[in-house]
């Protein structure tokens, strides 16, 4: 017997999205204390577990961006990003304007980076759409499966107008911060 998901069973019934403020209240009360979740388009979505290659690559990307950016911007990792009123993802790495974020999560990012191994379809689909609809200037996917970096630029209502794929020997620039260059090889795990 084939199982039908609750979402499929709802059919055309209206579903009320969870707002970011409501989600933050639930987080503050400990509702998701032992879960890795994020708010995407009003739905609480489980996050994939952090495998050792993913965790190490995320640290390497964060460190590489911190080195090349210095004090020009803040590099955050695996923290909430207030993308919209109904979305609060936790990007692997993101670059935001300098400042303190003690009372509110960042709402603008120069760059969002997702390190992708098991989540490639979500990162290319749902996450790309979300970041393209948010205050994000560009989006990179560090694709551990194919050993490349996918660069998305020029967002227009959730669609990225420019998508380029870079191999290990390429050098990337940040669209929003002139003069910043980073080698793709610094973002990918070393070849064995």
PDB file of C-alpha atoms in Angstrom:
ATOM      1  CA  UNK A   1       0.000   0.000   0.000  1.00  0.00           C
ATOM      2  CA  UNK A   2       1.381   3.371  -1.009  1.00  0.00           C
ATOM      3  CA  UNK A   3       1.597   6.005   1.729  1.00  0.00           C
ATOM      4  CA  UNK A   4       0.189   9.453   1.049  1.00  0.00           C
ATOM      5  CA  UNK A   5       1.862  12.412   2.708  1.00  0.00           C
ATOM      6  CA  UNK A   6      -0.216  14.723   4.897  1.00  0.00           C
ATOM      7  CA  UNK A   7       0.510  17.583   2.469  1.00  0.00           C
ATOM      8  CA  UNK A   8      -0.879  15.502  -0.428  1.00  0.00           C
ATOM      9  CA  UNK A   9      -3.981  14.632   1.601  1.00  0.00           C
ATOM     10  CA  UNK A  10      -4.672  18.335   2.219  1.00  0.00           C
ATOM     11  CA  UNK A  11      -5.333  18.813  -1.485  1.00  0.00           C
ATOM     12  CA  UNK A  12      -6.507  22.363  -2.078  1.00  0.00           C
ATOM     13  CA  UNK A  13      -7.219  23.088   1.573  1.00  0.00           C
ATOM     14  CA  UNK A  14      -5.687  26.396   2.673  1.00  0.00           C
ATOM     15  CA  UNK A  15      -2.599  26.062   4.833  1.00  0.00           C
ATOM     16  CA  UNK A  16      -1.488  28.866   7.119  1.00  0.00           C
ATOM     17  CA  UNK A  17       2.209  29.586   6.915  1.00  0.00           C
ATOM     18  CA  UNK A  18       4.195  30.139  10.075  1.00  0.00           C
ATOM     19  CA  UNK A  19       5.585  33.662  10.310  1.00  0.00           C
ATOM     20  CA  UNK A  20       9.213  34.248  11.199  1.00  0.00           C
ATOM     21  CA  UNK A  21       8.281  36.083  14.415  1.00  0.00           C
ATOM     22  CA  UNK A  22       6.150  33.107  15.503  1.00  0.00           C
ATOM     23  CA  UNK A  23       8.922  30.682  14.606  1.00  0.00           C
ATOM     24  CA  UNK A  24      11.430  32.726  16.643  1.00  0.00           C
ATOM     25  CA  UNK A  25       9.061  32.603  19.630  1.00  0.00           C
ATOM     26  CA  UNK A  26       8.811  28.832  19.327  1.00  0.00           C
ATOM     27  CA  UNK A  27      12.607  28.569  19.121  1.00  0.00           C
ATOM     28  CA  UNK A  28      12.972  30.805  22.199  1.00  0.00           C
ATOM     29  CA  UNK A  29      10.655  28.552  24.217  1.00  0.00           C
ATOM     30  CA  UNK A  30      12.688  25.454  23.299  1.00  0.00           C
ATOM     31  CA  UNK A  31      10.194  23.867  20.892  1.00  0.00           C
ATOM     32  CA  UNK A  32      12.921  22.692  18.515  1.00  0.00           C
ATOM     33  CA  UNK A  33      15.668  22.265  21.103  1.00  0.00           C
ATOM     34  CA  UNK A  34      16.843  18.834  19.971  1.00  0.00           C
ATOM     35  CA  UNK A  35      16.096  19.288  16.269  1.00  0.00           C
ATOM     36  CA  UNK A  36      17.999  20.804  13.357  1.00  0.00           C
ATOM     37  CA  UNK A  37      15.285  22.743  11.552  1.00  0.00           C
ATOM     38  CA  UNK A  38      14.853  25.946   9.581  1.00  0.00           C
ATOM     39  CA  UNK A  39      11.865  27.976   8.395  1.00  0.00           C
ATOM     40  CA  UNK A  40      11.432  27.889   4.608  1.00  0.00           C
ATOM     41  CA  UNK A  41       8.420  29.606   3.037  1.00  0.00           C
ATOM     42  CA  UNK A  42       6.420  29.278   6.259  1.00  0.00           C
ATOM     43  CA  UNK A  43       7.157  25.589   6.841  1.00  0.00           C
ATOM     44  CA  UNK A  44       9.459  24.120   9.475  1.00  0.00           C
ATOM     45  CA  UNK A  45      11.831  21.928   7.475  1.00  0.00           C
ATOM     46  CA  UNK A  46      14.371  19.432   8.880  1.00  0.00           C
ATOM     47  CA  UNK A  47      17.996  20.120   8.010  1.00  0.00           C
ATOM     48  CA  UNK A  48      20.318  17.345   6.872  1.00  0.00           C
ATOM     49  CA  UNK A  49      22.778  16.110   9.501  1.00  0.00           C
ATOM     50  CA  UNK A  50      26.270  17.558   9.276  1.00  0.00           C
ATOM     51  CA  UNK A  51      28.588  14.868   7.907  1.00  0.00           C
ATOM     52  CA  UNK A  52      32.342  15.260   8.575  1.00  0.00           C
ATOM     53  CA  UNK A  53      33.109  16.310   4.937  1.00  0.00           C
ATOM     54  CA  UNK A  54      30.281  18.870   5.017  1.00  0.00           C
ATOM     55  CA  UNK A  55      31.286  20.279   8.412  1.00  0.00           C
ATOM     56  CA  UNK A  56      34.975  20.543   7.487  1.00  0.00           C
ATOM     57  CA  UNK A  57      34.182  22.152   4.118  1.00  0.00           C
ATOM     58  CA  UNK A  58      31.858  24.652   5.782  1.00  0.00           C
ATOM     59  CA  UNK A  59      34.655  25.669   8.171  1.00  0.00           C
ATOM     60  CA  UNK A  60      37.119  25.973   5.282  1.00  0.00           C
ATOM     61  CA  UNK A  61      34.742  28.185   3.270  1.00  0.00           C
ATOM     62  CA  UNK A  62      34.096  30.413   6.304  1.00  0.00           C
ATOM     63  CA  UNK A  63      37.811  30.736   7.049  1.00  0.00           C
ATOM     64  CA  UNK A  64      38.756  31.432   3.415  1.00  0.00           C
ATOM     65  CA  UNK A  65      36.129  34.172   3.092  1.00  0.00           C
ATOM     66  CA  UNK A  66      37.161  35.688   6.437  1.00  0.00           C
ATOM     67  CA  UNK A  67      40.787  35.880   5.270  1.00  0.00           C
ATOM     68  CA  UNK A  68      40.021  37.679   1.998  1.00  0.00           C
ATOM     69  CA  UNK A  69      37.360  39.995   3.436  1.00  0.00           C
ATOM     70  CA  UNK A  70      39.106  41.092   6.618  1.00  0.00           C
ATOM     71  CA  UNK A  71      37.108  43.915   8.213  1.00  0.00           C
ATOM     72  CA  UNK A  72      35.112  44.776   5.063  1.00  0.00           C
ATOM     73  CA  UNK A  73      32.179  42.535   6.035  1.00  0.00           C
ATOM     74  CA  UNK A  74      31.190  39.897   8.588  1.00  0.00           C
ATOM     75  CA  UNK A  75      31.325  36.224   7.722  1.00  0.00           C
ATOM     76  CA  UNK A  76      28.745  34.169   9.612  1.00  0.00           C
ATOM     77  CA  UNK A  77      28.268  30.432   9.634  1.00  0.00           C
ATOM     78  CA  UNK A  78      25.258  28.221  10.325  1.00  0.00           C
ATOM     79  CA  UNK A  79      23.243  31.004  11.939  1.00  0.00           C
ATOM     80  CA  UNK A  80      19.728  32.236  11.174  1.00  0.00           C
ATOM     81  CA  UNK A  81      19.229  34.628   8.267  1.00  0.00           C
ATOM     82  CA  UNK A  82      15.969  36.616   8.304  1.00  0.00           C
ATOM     83  CA  UNK A  83      15.287  36.142   4.606  1.00  0.00           C
ATOM     84  CA  UNK A  84      11.622  37.194   4.668  1.00  0.00           C
ATOM     85  CA  UNK A  85       8.592  37.354   6.915  1.00  0.00           C
ATOM     86  CA  UNK A  86       8.079  33.596   6.389  1.00  0.00           C
ATOM     87  CA  UNK A  87      11.634  32.306   5.933  1.00  0.00           C
ATOM     88  CA  UNK A  88      14.578  31.976   8.287  1.00  0.00           C
ATOM     89  CA  UNK A  89      17.106  29.578   6.777  1.00  0.00           C
ATOM     90  CA  UNK A  90      20.464  28.816   8.369  1.00  0.00           C
ATOM     91  CA  UNK A  91      22.978  29.080   5.516  1.00  0.00           C
ATOM     92  CA  UNK A  92      26.254  27.245   5.854  1.00  0.00           C
ATOM     93  CA  UNK A  93      28.150  30.519   5.352  1.00  0.00           C
ATOM     94  CA  UNK A  94      26.993  34.038   4.587  1.00  0.00           C
ATOM     95  CA  UNK A  95      28.590  37.459   4.258  1.00  0.00           C
ATOM     96  CA  UNK A  96      26.717  40.398   5.767  1.00  0.00           C
ATOM     97  CA  UNK A  97      27.391  44.095   6.378  1.00  0.00           C
ATOM     98  CA  UNK A  98      29.535  44.832   9.419  1.00  0.00           C
ATOM     99  CA  UNK A  99      27.622  45.460  12.605  1.00  0.00           C
ATOM    100  CA  UNK A 100      26.151  43.696  15.580  1.00  0.00           C
ATOM    101  CA  UNK A 101      23.253  41.288  15.340  1.00  0.00           C
ATOM    102  CA  UNK A 102      22.439  40.858  19.028  1.00  0.00           C
ATOM    103  CA  UNK A 103      18.774  41.844  18.798  1.00  0.00           C
ATOM    104  CA  UNK A 104      17.876  40.754  15.253  1.00  0.00           C
ATOM    105  CA  UNK A 105      19.173  38.289  12.706  1.00  0.00           C
ATOM    106  CA  UNK A 106      20.699  39.753   9.528  1.00  0.00           C
ATOM    107  CA  UNK A 107      18.184  40.594   6.814  1.00  0.00           C
ATOM    108  CA  UNK A 108      20.686  41.381   4.051  1.00  0.00           C
ATOM    109  CA  UNK A 109      23.597  39.371   2.677  1.00  0.00           C
ATOM    110  CA  UNK A 110      26.223  40.190   0.097  1.00  0.00           C
ATOM    111  CA  UNK A 111      26.743  36.471  -0.396  1.00  0.00           C
ATOM    112  CA  UNK A 112      25.151  33.211   0.766  1.00  0.00           C
ATOM    113  CA  UNK A 113      27.079  29.948   0.421  1.00  0.00           C
ATOM    114  CA  UNK A 114      25.610  26.486   0.813  1.00  0.00           C
ATOM    115  CA  UNK A 115      28.034  23.567   0.995  1.00  0.00           C
ATOM    116  CA  UNK A 116      26.219  20.811  -0.801  1.00  0.00           C
ATOM    117  CA  UNK A 117      26.650  17.081  -0.683  1.00  0.00           C
ATOM    118  CA  UNK A 118      23.334  15.370   0.100  1.00  0.00           C
ATOM    119  CA  UNK A 119      21.233  18.547  -0.253  1.00  0.00           C
ATOM    120  CA  UNK A 120      22.139  19.491  -3.845  1.00  0.00           C
ATOM    121  CA  UNK A 121      18.571  19.384  -5.202  1.00  0.00           C
ATOM    122  CA  UNK A 122      17.238  21.510  -2.306  1.00  0.00           C
ATOM    123  CA  UNK A 123      20.120  23.981  -2.636  1.00  0.00           C
ATOM    124  CA  UNK A 124      19.606  24.362  -6.395  1.00  0.00           C
ATOM    125  CA  UNK A 125      15.821  24.523  -6.126  1.00  0.00           C
ATOM    126  CA  UNK A 126      14.081  25.712  -2.973  1.00  0.00           C
ATOM    127  CA  UNK A 127      17.077  27.516  -1.454  1.00  0.00           C
ATOM    128  CA  UNK A 128      18.077  29.180  -4.745  1.00  0.00           C
ATOM    129  CA  UNK A 129      14.514  30.485  -5.120  1.00  0.00           C
ATOM    130  CA  UNK A 130      14.398  31.709  -1.521  1.00  0.00           C
ATOM    131  CA  UNK A 131      17.729  33.523  -1.679  1.00  0.00           C
ATOM    132  CA  UNK A 132      16.801  35.004  -5.060  1.00  0.00           C
ATOM    133  CA  UNK A 133      13.679  36.513  -3.486  1.00  0.00           C
ATOM    134  CA  UNK A 134      15.603  37.882  -0.485  1.00  0.00           C
ATOM    135  CA  UNK A 135      18.107  40.658   0.064  1.00  0.00           C
ATOM    136  CA  UNK A 136      20.954  38.478  -1.253  1.00  0.00           C
ATOM    137  CA  UNK A 137      23.298  39.808  -3.937  1.00  0.00           C
ATOM    138  CA  UNK A 138      24.758  36.460  -4.959  1.00  0.00           C
ATOM    139  CA  UNK A 139      24.555  32.799  -4.057  1.00  0.00           C
ATOM    140  CA  UNK A 140      27.255  30.123  -4.280  1.00  0.00           C
ATOM    141  CA  UNK A 141      26.872  26.371  -4.023  1.00  0.00           C
ATOM    142  CA  UNK A 142      30.087  24.599  -3.087  1.00  0.00           C
ATOM    143  CA  UNK A 143      29.198  21.369  -4.854  1.00  0.00           C
ATOM    144  CA  UNK A 144      31.144  18.596  -3.110  1.00  0.00           C
ATOM    145  CA  UNK A 145      29.614  15.950  -5.389  1.00  0.00           C
ATOM    146  CA  UNK A 146      31.095  17.349  -8.632  1.00  0.00           C
ATOM    147  CA  UNK A 147      33.993  19.335  -7.133  1.00  0.00           C
ATOM    148  CA  UNK A 148      32.870  22.712  -8.521  1.00  0.00           C
ATOM    149  CA  UNK A 149      31.425  25.988  -7.284  1.00  0.00           C
ATOM    150  CA  UNK A 150      28.139  27.143  -8.799  1.00  0.00           C
ATOM    151  CA  UNK A 151      27.720  30.926  -8.792  1.00  0.00           C
ATOM    152  CA  UNK A 152      24.285  32.547  -9.081  1.00  0.00           C
ATOM    153  CA  UNK A 153      24.011  36.309  -9.689  1.00  0.00           C
ATOM    154  CA  UNK A 154      21.557  38.978 -10.787  1.00  0.00           C
ATOM    155  CA  UNK A 155      18.432  37.965  -8.830  1.00  0.00           C
ATOM    156  CA  UNK A 156      15.080  38.932 -10.285  1.00  0.00           C
ATOM    157  CA  UNK A 157      12.030  37.963  -8.229  1.00  0.00           C
ATOM    158  CA  UNK A 158      13.395  34.594  -7.179  1.00  0.00           C
ATOM    159  CA  UNK A 159      15.094  33.723 -10.455  1.00  0.00           C
ATOM    160  CA  UNK A 160      18.838  34.102 -10.869  1.00  0.00           C
ATOM    161  CA  UNK A 161      19.571  35.615 -14.268  1.00  0.00           C
ATOM    162  CA  UNK A 162      23.207  34.480 -14.324  1.00  0.00           C
ATOM    163  CA  UNK A 163      24.475  31.016 -13.365  1.00  0.00           C
ATOM    164  CA  UNK A 164      28.092  29.983 -13.870  1.00  0.00           C
ATOM    165  CA  UNK A 165      30.022  26.884 -12.812  1.00  0.00           C
ATOM    166  CA  UNK A 166      33.682  27.206 -11.833  1.00  0.00           C
ATOM    167  CA  UNK A 167      36.312  24.487 -11.714  1.00  0.00           C
ATOM    168  CA  UNK A 168      39.044  24.159  -9.100  1.00  0.00           C
ATOM    169  CA  UNK A 169      41.601  26.324 -10.991  1.00  0.00           C
ATOM    170  CA  UNK A 170      39.305  29.388 -11.274  1.00  0.00           C
ATOM    171  CA  UNK A 171      39.299  32.556  -9.186  1.00  0.00           C
ATOM    172  CA  UNK A 172      36.015  34.096  -8.028  1.00  0.00           C
ATOM    173  CA  UNK A 173      35.192  37.718  -7.261  1.00  0.00           C
ATOM    174  CA  UNK A 174      32.413  39.051  -5.064  1.00  0.00           C
ATOM    175  CA  UNK A 175      29.957  41.170  -7.015  1.00  0.00           C
ATOM    176  CA  UNK A 176      29.130  43.460  -4.079  1.00  0.00           C
ATOM    177  CA  UNK A 177      32.610  43.975  -2.656  1.00  0.00           C
ATOM    178  CA  UNK A 178      35.126  45.185  -5.261  1.00  0.00           C
ATOM    179  CA  UNK A 179      38.670  43.873  -5.170  1.00  0.00           C
ATOM    180  CA  UNK A 180      37.875  40.621  -3.338  1.00  0.00           C
ATOM    181  CA  UNK A 181      39.152  37.487  -5.033  1.00  0.00           C
ATOM    182  CA  UNK A 182      39.108  33.915  -3.798  1.00  0.00           C
ATOM    183  CA  UNK A 183      40.435  30.759  -5.412  1.00  0.00           C
ATOM    184  CA  UNK A 184      37.881  28.021  -5.989  1.00  0.00           C
ATOM    185  CA  UNK A 185      40.494  25.560  -4.717  1.00  0.00           C
ATOM    186  CA  UNK A 186      40.298  27.330  -1.332  1.00  0.00           C
ATOM    187  CA  UNK A 187      36.572  26.524  -1.177  1.00  0.00           C
ATOM    188  CA  UNK A 188      36.790  22.844  -2.137  1.00  0.00           C
ATOM    189  CA  UNK A 189      38.318  19.937  -0.225  1.00  0.00           C
ATOM    190  CA  UNK A 190      41.872  19.066  -1.316  1.00  0.00           C
ATOM    191  CA  UNK A 191      42.275  16.450  -3.998  1.00  0.00           C
ATOM    192  CA  UNK A 192      43.380  13.081  -2.643  1.00  0.00           C
TER     193      UNK A 192
END
